[in-house]
CSV table of C-alpha atoms and ligand atoms in Angstrom, one decimal:
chain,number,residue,atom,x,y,z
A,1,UNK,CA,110.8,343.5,51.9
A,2,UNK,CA,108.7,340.8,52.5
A,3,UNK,CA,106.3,342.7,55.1
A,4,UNK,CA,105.1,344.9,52.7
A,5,UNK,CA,104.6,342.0,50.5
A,6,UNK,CA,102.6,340.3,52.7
A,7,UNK,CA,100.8,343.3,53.9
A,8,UNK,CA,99.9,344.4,50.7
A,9,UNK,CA,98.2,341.0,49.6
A,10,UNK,CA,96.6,341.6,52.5
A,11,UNK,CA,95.2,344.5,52.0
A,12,UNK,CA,94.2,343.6,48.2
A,13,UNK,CA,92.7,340.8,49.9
A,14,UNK,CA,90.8,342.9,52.1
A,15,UNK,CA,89.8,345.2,49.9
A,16,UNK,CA,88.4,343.1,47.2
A,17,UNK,CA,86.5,340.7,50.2
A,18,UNK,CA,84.7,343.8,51.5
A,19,UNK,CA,83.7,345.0,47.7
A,20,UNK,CA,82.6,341.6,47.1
A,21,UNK,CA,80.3,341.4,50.9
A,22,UNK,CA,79.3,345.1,50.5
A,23,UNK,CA,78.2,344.7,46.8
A,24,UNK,CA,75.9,341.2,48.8
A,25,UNK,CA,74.6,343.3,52.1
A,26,UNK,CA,73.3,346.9,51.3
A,27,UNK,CA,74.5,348.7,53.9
A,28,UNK,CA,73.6,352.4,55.0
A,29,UNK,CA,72.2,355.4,52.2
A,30,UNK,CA,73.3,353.6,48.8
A,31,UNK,CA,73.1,357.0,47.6
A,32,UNK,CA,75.3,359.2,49.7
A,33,UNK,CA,78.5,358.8,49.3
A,34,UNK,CA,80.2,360.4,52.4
A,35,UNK,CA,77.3,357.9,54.4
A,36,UNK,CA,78.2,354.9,52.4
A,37,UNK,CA,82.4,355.8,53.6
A,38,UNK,CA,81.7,357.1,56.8
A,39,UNK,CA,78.9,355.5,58.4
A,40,UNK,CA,78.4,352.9,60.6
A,41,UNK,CA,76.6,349.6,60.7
A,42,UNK,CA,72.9,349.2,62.3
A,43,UNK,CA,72.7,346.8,64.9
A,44,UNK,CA,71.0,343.9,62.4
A,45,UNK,CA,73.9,344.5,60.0
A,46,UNK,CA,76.3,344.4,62.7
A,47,UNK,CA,74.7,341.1,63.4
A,48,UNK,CA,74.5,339.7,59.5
A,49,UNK,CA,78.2,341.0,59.1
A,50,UNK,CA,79.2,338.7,62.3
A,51,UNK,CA,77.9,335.7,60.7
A,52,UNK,CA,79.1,336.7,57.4
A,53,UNK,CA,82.5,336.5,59.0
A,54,UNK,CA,82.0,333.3,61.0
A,55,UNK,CA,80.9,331.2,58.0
A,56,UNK,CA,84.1,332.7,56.0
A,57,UNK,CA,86.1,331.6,58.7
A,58,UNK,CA,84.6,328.3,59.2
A,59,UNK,CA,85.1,327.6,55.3
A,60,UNK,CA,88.3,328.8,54.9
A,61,UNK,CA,89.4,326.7,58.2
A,62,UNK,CA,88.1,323.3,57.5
A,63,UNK,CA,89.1,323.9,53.9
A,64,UNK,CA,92.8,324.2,55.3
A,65,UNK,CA,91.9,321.0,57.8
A,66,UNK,CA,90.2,319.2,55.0
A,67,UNK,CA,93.2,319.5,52.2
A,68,UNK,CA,96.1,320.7,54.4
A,69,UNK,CA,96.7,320.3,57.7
A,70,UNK,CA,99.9,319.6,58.7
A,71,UNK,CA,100.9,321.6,56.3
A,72,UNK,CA,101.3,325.7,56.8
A,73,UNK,CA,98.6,326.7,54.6
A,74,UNK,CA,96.3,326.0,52.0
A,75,UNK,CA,97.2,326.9,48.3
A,76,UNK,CA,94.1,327.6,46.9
A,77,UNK,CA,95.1,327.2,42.9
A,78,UNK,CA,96.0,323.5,43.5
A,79,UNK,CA,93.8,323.0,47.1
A,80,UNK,CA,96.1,321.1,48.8
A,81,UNK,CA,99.2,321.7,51.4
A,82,UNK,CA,102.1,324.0,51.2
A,83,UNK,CA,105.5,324.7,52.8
A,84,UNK,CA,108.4,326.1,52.5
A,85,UNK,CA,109.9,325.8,49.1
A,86,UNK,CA,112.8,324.3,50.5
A,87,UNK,CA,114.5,323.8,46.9
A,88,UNK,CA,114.4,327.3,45.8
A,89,UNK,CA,115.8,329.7,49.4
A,90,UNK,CA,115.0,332.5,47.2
A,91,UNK,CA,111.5,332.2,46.9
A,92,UNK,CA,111.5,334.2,50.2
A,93,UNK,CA,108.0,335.4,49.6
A,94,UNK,CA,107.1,331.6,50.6
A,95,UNK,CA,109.9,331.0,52.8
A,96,UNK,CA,109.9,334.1,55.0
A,97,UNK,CA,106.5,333.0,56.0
A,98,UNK,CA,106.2,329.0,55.9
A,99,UNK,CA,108.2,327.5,58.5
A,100,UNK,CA,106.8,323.6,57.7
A,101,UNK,CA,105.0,324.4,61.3
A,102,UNK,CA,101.5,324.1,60.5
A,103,UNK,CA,101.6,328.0,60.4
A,104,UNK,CA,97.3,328.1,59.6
A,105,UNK,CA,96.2,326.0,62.7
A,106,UNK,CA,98.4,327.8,65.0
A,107,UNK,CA,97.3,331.6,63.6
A,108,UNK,CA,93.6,329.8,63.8
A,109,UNK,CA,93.6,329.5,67.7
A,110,UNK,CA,92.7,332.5,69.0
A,111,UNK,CA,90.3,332.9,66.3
A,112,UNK,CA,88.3,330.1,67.1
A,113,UNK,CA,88.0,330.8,70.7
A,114,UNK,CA,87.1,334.5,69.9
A,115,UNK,CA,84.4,332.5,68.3
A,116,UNK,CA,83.8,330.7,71.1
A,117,UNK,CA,84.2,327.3,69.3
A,118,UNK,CA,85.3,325.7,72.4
A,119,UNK,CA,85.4,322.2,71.6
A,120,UNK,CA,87.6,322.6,68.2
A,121,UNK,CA,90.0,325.2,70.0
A,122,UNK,CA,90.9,322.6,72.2
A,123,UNK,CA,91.0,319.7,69.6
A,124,UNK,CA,93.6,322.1,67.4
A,125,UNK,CA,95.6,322.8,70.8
A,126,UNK,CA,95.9,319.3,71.4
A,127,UNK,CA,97.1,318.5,67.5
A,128,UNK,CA,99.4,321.8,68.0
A,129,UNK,CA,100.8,320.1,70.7
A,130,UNK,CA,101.2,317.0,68.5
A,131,UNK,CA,102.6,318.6,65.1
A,132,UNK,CA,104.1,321.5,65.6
A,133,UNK,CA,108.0,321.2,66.2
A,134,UNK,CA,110.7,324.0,65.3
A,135,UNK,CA,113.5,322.0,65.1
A,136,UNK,CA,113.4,322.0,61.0
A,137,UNK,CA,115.7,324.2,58.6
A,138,UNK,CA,113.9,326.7,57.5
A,139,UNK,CA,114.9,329.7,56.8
A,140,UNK,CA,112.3,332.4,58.0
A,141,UNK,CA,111.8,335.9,58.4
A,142,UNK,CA,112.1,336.6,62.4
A,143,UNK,CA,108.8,339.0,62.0
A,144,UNK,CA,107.0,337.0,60.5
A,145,UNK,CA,107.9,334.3,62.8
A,146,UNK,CA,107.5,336.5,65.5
A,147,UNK,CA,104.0,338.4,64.4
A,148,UNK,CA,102.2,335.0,63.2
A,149,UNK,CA,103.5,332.2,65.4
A,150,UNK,CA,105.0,333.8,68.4
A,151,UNK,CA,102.0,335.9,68.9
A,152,UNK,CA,99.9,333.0,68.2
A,153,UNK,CA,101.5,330.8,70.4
A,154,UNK,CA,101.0,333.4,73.3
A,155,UNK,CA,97.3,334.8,72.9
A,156,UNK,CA,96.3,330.7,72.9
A,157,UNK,CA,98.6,330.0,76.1
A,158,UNK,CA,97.2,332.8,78.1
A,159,UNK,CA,93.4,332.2,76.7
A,160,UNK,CA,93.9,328.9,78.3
A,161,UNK,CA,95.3,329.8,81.8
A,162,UNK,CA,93.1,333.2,82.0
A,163,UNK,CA,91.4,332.5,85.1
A,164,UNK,CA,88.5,334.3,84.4
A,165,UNK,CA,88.1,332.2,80.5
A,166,UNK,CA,86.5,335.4,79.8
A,167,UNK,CA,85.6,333.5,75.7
A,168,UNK,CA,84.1,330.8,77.1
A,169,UNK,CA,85.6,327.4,78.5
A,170,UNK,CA,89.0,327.2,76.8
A,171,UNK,CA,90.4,325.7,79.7
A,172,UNK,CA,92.4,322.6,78.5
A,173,UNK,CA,92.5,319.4,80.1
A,174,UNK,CA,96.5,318.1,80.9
A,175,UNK,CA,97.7,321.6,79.7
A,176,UNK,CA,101.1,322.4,81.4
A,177,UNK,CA,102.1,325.4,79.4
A,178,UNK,CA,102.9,323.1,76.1
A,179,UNK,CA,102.0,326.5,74.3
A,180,UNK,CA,104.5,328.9,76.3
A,181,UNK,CA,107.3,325.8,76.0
A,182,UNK,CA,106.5,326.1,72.2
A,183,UNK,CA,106.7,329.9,72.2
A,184,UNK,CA,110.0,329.8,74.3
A,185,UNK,CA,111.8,327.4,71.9
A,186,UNK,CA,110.7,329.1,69.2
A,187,UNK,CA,112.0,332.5,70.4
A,188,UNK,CA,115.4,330.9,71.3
A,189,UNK,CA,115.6,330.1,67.7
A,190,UNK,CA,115.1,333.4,66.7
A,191,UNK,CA,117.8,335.0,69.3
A,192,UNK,CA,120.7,334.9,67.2
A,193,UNK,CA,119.4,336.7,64.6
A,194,UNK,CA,119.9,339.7,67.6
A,195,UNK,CA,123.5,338.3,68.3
A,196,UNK,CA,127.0,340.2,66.3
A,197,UNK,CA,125.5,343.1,64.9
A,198,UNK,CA,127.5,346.3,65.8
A,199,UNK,CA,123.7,348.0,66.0
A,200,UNK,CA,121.5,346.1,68.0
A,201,UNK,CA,119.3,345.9,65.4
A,202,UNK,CA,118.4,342.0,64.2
A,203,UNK,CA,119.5,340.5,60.9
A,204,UNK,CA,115.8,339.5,59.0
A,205,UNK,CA,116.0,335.7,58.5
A,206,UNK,CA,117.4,332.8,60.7
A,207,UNK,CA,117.0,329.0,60.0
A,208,UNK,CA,115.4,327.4,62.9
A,209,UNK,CA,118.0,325.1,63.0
A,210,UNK,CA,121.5,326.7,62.2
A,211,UNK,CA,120.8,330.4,63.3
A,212,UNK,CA,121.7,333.4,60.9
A,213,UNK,CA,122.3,331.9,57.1
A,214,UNK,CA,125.8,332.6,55.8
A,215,UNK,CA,125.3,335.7,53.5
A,216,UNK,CA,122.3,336.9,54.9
A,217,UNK,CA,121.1,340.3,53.7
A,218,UNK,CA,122.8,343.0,56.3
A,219,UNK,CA,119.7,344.9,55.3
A,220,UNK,CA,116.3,345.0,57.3
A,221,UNK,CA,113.2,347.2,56.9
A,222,UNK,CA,112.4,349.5,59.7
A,223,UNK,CA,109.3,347.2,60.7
A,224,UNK,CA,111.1,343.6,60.5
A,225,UNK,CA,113.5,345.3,63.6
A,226,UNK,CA,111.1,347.0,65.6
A,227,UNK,CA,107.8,345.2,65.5
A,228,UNK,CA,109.0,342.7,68.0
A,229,UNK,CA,108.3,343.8,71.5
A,230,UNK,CA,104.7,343.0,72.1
A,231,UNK,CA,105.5,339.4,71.6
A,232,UNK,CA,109.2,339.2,73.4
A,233,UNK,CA,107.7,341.6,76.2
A,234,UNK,CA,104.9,339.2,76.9
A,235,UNK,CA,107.2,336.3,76.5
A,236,UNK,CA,109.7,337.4,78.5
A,237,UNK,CA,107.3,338.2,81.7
A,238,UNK,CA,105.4,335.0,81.5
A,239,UNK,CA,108.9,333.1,81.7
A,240,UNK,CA,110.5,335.8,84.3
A,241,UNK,CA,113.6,335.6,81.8
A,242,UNK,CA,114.2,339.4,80.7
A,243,UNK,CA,116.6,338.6,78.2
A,244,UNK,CA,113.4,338.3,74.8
A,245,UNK,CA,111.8,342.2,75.7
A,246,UNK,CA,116.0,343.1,76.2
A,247,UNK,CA,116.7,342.4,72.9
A,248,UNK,CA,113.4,343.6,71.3
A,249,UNK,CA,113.8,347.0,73.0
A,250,UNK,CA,117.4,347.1,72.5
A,251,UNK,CA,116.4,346.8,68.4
A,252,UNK,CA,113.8,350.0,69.2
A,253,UNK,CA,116.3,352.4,70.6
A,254,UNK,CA,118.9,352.1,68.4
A,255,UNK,CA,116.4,352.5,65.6
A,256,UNK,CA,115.2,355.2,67.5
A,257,UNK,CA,118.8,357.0,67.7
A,258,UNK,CA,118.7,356.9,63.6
A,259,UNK,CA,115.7,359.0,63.5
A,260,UNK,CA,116.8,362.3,61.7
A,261,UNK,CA,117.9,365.1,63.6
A,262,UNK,CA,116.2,367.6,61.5
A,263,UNK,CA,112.9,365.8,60.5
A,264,UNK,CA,112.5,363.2,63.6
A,265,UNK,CA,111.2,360.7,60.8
A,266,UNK,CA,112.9,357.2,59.9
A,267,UNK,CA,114.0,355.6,56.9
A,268,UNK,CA,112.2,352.6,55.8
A,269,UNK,CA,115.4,350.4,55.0
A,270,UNK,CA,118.4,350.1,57.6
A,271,UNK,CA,121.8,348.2,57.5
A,272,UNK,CA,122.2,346.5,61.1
A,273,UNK,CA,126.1,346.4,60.5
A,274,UNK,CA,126.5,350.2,60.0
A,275,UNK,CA,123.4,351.8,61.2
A,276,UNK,CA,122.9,353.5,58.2
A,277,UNK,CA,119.3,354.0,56.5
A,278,UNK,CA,119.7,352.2,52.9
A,279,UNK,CA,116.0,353.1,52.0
A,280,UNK,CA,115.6,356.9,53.0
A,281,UNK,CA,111.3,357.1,52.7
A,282,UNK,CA,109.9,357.7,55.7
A,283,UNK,CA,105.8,357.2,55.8
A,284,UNK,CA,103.1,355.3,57.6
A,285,UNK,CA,103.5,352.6,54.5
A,286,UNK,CA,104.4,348.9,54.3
A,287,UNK,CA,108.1,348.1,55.6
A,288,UNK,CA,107.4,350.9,58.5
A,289,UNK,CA,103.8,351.2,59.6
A,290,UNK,CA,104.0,348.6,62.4
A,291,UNK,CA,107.3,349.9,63.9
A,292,UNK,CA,104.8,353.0,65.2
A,293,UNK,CA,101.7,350.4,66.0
A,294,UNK,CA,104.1,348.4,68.7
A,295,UNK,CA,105.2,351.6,70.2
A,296,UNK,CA,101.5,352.4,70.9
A,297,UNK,CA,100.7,349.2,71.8
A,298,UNK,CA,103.9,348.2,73.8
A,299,UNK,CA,102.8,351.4,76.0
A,300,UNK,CA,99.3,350.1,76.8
A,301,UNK,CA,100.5,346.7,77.4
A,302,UNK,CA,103.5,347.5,79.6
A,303,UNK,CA,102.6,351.3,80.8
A,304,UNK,CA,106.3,352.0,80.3
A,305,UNK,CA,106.0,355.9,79.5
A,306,UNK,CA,109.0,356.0,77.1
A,307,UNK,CA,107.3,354.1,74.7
A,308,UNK,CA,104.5,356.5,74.1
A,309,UNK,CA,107.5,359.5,74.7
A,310,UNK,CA,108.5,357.8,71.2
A,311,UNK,CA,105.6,357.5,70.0
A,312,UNK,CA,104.2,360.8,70.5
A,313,UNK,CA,107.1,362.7,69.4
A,314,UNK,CA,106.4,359.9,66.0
A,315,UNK,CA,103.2,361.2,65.9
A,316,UNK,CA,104.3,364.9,65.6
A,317,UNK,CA,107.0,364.6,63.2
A,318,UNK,CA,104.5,362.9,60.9
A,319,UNK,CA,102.1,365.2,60.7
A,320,UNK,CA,104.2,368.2,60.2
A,321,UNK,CA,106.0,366.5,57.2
A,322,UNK,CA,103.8,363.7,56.2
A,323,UNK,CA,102.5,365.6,52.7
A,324,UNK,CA,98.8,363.7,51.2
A,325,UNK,CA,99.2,362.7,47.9
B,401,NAG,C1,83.5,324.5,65.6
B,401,NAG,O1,84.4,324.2,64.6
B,401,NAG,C2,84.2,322.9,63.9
B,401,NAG,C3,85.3,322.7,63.0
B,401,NAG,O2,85.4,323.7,62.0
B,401,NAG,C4,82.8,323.0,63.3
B,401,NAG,O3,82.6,321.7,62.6
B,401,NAG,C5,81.8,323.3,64.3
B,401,NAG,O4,80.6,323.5,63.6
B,401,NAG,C6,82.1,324.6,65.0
B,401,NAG,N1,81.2,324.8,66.1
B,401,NAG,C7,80.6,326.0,66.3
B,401,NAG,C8,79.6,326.0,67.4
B,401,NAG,O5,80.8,326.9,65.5
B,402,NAG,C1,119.9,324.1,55.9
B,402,NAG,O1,119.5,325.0,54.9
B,402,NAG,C2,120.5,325.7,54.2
B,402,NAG,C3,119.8,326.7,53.2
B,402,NAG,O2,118.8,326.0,52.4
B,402,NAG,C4,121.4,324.8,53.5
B,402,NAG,O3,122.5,325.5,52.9
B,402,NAG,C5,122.0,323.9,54.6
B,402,NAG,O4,122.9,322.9,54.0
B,402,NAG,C6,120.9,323.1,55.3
B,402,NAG,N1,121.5,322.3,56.4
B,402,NAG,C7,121.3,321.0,56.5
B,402,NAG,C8,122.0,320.4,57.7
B,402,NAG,O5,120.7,320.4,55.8
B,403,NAG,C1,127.2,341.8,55.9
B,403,NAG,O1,128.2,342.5,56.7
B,403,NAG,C2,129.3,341.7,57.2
B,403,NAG,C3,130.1,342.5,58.1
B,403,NAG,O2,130.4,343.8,57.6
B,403,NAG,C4,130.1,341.2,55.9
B,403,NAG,O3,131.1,340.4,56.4
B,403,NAG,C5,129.1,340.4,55.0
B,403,NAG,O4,129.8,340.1,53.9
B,403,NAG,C6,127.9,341.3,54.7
B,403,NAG,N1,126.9,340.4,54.0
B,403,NAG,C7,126.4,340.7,52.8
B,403,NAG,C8,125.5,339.7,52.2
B,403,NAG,O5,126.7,341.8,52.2
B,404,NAG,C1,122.6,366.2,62.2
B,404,NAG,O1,123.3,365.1,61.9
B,404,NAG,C2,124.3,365.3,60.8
B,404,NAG,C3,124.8,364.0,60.4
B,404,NAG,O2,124.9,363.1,61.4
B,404,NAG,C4,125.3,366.3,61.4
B,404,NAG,O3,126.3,366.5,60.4
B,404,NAG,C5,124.6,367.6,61.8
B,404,NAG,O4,125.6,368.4,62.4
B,404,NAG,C6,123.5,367.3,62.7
B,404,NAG,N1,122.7,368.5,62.9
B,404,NAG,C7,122.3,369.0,64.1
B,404,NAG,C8,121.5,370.2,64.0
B,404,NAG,O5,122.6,368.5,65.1
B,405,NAG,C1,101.5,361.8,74.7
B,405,NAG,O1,100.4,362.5,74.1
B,405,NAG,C2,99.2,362.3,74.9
B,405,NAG,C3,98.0,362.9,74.0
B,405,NAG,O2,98.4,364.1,73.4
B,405,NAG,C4,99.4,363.1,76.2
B,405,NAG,O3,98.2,362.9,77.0
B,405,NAG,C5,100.5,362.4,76.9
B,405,NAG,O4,100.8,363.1,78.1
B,405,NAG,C6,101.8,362.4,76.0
B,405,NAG,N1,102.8,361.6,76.7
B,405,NAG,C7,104.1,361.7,76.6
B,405,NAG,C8,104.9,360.8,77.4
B,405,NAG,O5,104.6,362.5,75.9
């Protein structure tokens, strides 16, 4: 499932990014191996690494604004703009991500006013406000939607109103909540993929425009379904309309209920029609990992104690069964 995908190519990413740095910036005892894994950084490679990280950041966002912006991301092989790959639905490892909603700019926000780059976080709200639109028909995956522009969407709308602008001045001028209006019609998009399944649990992918595609897969990997809540929670309590963190949870439980009653553990793949676990793996992998994150996370975002009931009793089950290999 695409999750995995993604998170995988992330990771490679990752891993091959912080070869390439470490390989530049000696940290630590070279020589020690359990120092060089274990150990931290010293306060003046803390302070090289930050940099390190601001000027990849910097290049890789005004390469995207340089060659293209509007477009959801950059493709580096040909350096220029890329959406979905309207012509081919199947290439889902493009389409369950580009949504033809300048996907980069948007995930760039709270980035730049981490930063504390001000001036250019409020010069890419004000062209968010501009380009971005949702009603196109793509076809997306509703995590990804959900993970990358939902939660995007959010974390700049409540940077901007936080009264204390605890990043610097992100206040924007003539701001009336265009980013929560975004978020909300983006998550009203999403809603049906929640509506006519027997389980609760979402189907994967909805067009933005025509709801749940005819023929869509009944299957769903355990994260797609349950790695909503962080987002429709917030959501939901900025616009005092419960029904975004109803659904999310709803999605949780029922997952929750499929847990085996021998192991506690979940599958990785479920059908939403019949409740039953297609992929039987359990693990802390790609296609689940996430599911147990939001739980955590849901708890010390919303203190609601049967989150961390669940995932506590996660936590056990995996360590009693989870074997290293
Ligand atoms: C903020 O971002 C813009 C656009 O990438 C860049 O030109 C500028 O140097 C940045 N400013 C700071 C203070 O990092
Ligand atoms: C929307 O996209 C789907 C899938 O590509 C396609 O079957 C459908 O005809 C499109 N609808 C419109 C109105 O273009
Ligand atoms: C999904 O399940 C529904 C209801 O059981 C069924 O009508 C539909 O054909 C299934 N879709 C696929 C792609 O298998
Ligand atoms: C566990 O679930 C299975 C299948 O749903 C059922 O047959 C079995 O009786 C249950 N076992 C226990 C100990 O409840
Ligand atoms: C979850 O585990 C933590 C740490 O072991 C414990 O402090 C807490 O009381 C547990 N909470 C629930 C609801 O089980």
């Amino acid at each position: 499932m695409s999750p995995s995908v993604s998170t995988s190519a992330l990771f490679v990413f990752t891993a091959v990014l912080c070869t390439d740095i470490c390989s530049q910036y000696h940290f630590g005892n070279d020589r020690d191996p359990l120092h060089q894994k274990y150990s931290y950084f010293s306060e003046s490679e803390r302070l090289r690494m930050k940099e390190a990280s601001r000027d990849m950041f910097q290049f890789g966002y005004d390469g995207y604004m340089r060659n293209a912006f509007p477009e959801d991301e950059l493709d580096p092989i040909h350096c220029r703009g890329r959406g979905p790959d309207y012509d081919n639905p199947d290439n889902i490892n493009i389409n369950d991500v580009l949504g033809d909603y300048s996907l980069t700019l948007v995930e760039s926000l709270s980035t730049l006013a981490v930063m504390g780059n001000s001036s250019e976080f409020k010069r890419a709200v004000k062209l968010v406000t501009e380009y971005v639109a949702f009603d196109r028909n793509s076809t997306v995956q509703v995590f990804e939607a959900n993970i990358r522009m939902l939660g995007s969407l959010l974390s700049a709308h409540l940077i901007i109103i936080d009264p204390r602008q605890r990043l610097g001045d992100m206040s924007v001028p003539d701001y009336h909540d265009d980013l929560l209006e975004l978020a909300h019609d983006l998550a009203s998009r999403l809603l049906p993929a929640f509506s006519n399944t027997p389980t609760g649990i979402p189907y994967p992918r909805v067009s933005l425009t025509e709801g749940v595609p005819r023929n869509c897969l009944n299957e769903t990997c355990t994260s797609g379904a349950g790695t909503l809540v962080l987002e429709f929670g917030v959501l939901s309590r900025l616009l005092k309309d419960p029904v975004y963190e109803a659904v999310a949870r709803r999605a949780v439980t029922s997952l929750w209920q499929l847990r085996s009653n021998v192991t506690g553990l979940l599958g990785n793949v479920v059908n939403i029609q019949t409740g039953e676990w297609t992929g039987t793996m359990s693990g802390l992998g790609a296609g689940i990992d996430s599911f147990f994150e939001y739980l955590l996370k849901a708890y010390i975002l919303f203190g609601e104690s049967s989150d961390l009931k669940m995932f506590n009793e996660s936590y056990e089950s995996i360590k009693f069964h989870l074997r290293r290999g």
